[in-house]
Amino acid sequence: MAEPLFVPVQLAARALCVERGDKMLLKEITAEIPAGQVSLILGHNGAGKTLLMQTLHGLVNPTSGTVEGPDRDVQKMVLQTPVMLRRTASQHFDFLCPGLDKEEKQDWFRRASLVGRMGVPARAMSGGEQQKLAIIGALASRPHLLFLDEPAANLDFEATAFVEEIIKRSKQAGTTIVMVSHNRAQAERLADHILFMDKGRLMEQAPAEQFFTAPQSEAGKTYLKFV
């Protein structure tokens, strides 16, 4: 059973259900995302992690239940495989974050070690470069709430290190982050708060240290034995 949090809440789901055909994919999920923290959604493949995140962000409409949170214009989401426009990296960034001055734009590309790639077609960049471009494009607009779906999946060490560092810096700047990851070590490095899912249900939500040392659900205990 998910326990209520005693910290400021940025986003809340109440009795959230998503049904497709005759199959219930998300089942009566009540969850709270604490403000200014990294909340990480964990669970086996098919548990409903990405679907929950998409529903919290508003990309998927729930069959029933409600989501309470900030306006969509102060939220951003980066997909596991970002969609790249038929434009240069610089033009793609401008589309994601219009109106930024040249100096600030250069600074974001510098942070991502992409200054030398600004004129390259976005679709010709490596997977790691595309992910970094998508993340800086999302963060440059200074969202209150950032959703990340497996942001370091299939990335090399350098790109993964960048992703983790910018997540930490964004949290320090006050951004609330919700992410999905299959990497337990990464989860332990980054997460403040865990939402653990199994078969479309939220089995528990807890501070990360508590979940990793003393999970309350049998499903959580079993999961941690094999990851």
Short mmCIF file of N, CA and C in Angstrom, two decimals, residues 75-78 93 96-97 132-143 146:
data_model
loop_
_atom_site.label_atom_id
_atom_site.label_comp_id
_atom_site.label_asym_id
_atom_site.label_seq_id
_atom_site.Cartn_x
_atom_site.Cartn_y
_atom_site.Cartn_z
N GLN A 75 6.09 21.53 -17.97
CA GLN A 75 6.54 20.14 -17.94
C GLN A 75 7.26 19.81 -19.25
N LYS A 76 8.24 18.92 -19.17
CA LYS A 76 8.91 18.41 -20.36
C LYS A 76 9.10 16.90 -20.20
N MET A 77 9.14 16.20 -21.34
CA MET A 77 9.39 14.77 -21.32
C MET A 77 10.40 14.41 -22.39
N VAL A 78 11.38 13.58 -22.04
CA VAL A 78 12.37 13.07 -22.98
C VAL A 78 12.14 11.57 -23.13
N PHE A 93 17.40 22.22 -31.57
CA PHE A 93 17.39 22.85 -30.24
C PHE A 93 16.50 24.09 -30.24
N LEU A 96 12.96 23.10 -29.93
CA LEU A 96 12.61 22.65 -28.58
C LEU A 96 12.55 23.81 -27.60
N CYS A 97 13.41 24.78 -27.79
CA CYS A 97 13.51 25.88 -26.83
C CYS A 97 13.68 27.20 -27.59
N LYS A 132 21.57 13.50 -25.52
CA LYS A 132 22.05 14.72 -24.87
C LYS A 132 21.36 15.96 -25.45
N LEU A 133 21.18 15.98 -26.77
CA LEU A 133 20.50 17.10 -27.41
C LEU A 133 19.06 17.22 -26.91
N ALA A 134 18.38 16.08 -26.80
CA ALA A 134 16.99 16.10 -26.32
C ALA A 134 16.91 16.61 -24.88
N ILE A 135 17.86 16.19 -24.06
CA ILE A 135 17.84 16.58 -22.64
C ILE A 135 18.13 18.07 -22.47
N ILE A 136 19.15 18.58 -23.17
CA ILE A 136 19.44 20.02 -23.00
C ILE A 136 18.32 20.86 -23.61
N GLY A 137 17.69 20.35 -24.67
CA GLY A 137 16.55 21.07 -25.25
C GLY A 137 15.38 21.15 -24.28
N ALA A 138 15.20 20.10 -23.50
CA ALA A 138 14.13 20.10 -22.50
C ALA A 138 14.47 20.99 -21.32
N LEU A 139 15.70 20.91 -20.85
CA LEU A 139 16.09 21.64 -19.64
C LEU A 139 16.29 23.13 -19.87
N ALA A 140 16.64 23.51 -21.10
CA ALA A 140 16.91 24.92 -21.37
C ALA A 140 15.69 25.80 -21.14
N SER A 141 14.50 25.20 -21.22
CA SER A 141 13.27 25.97 -20.96
C SER A 141 12.94 26.04 -19.48
N ARG A 142 13.81 25.46 -18.66
CA ARG A 142 13.68 25.48 -17.20
C ARG A 142 12.30 24.97 -16.73
N PRO A 143 12.01 23.72 -17.03
CA PRO A 143 10.72 23.16 -16.60
C PRO A 143 10.67 22.97 -15.09
N LEU A 146 10.27 17.41 -14.99
CA LEU A 146 10.92 16.76 -16.13
C LEU A 146 10.72 15.25 -16.04
#
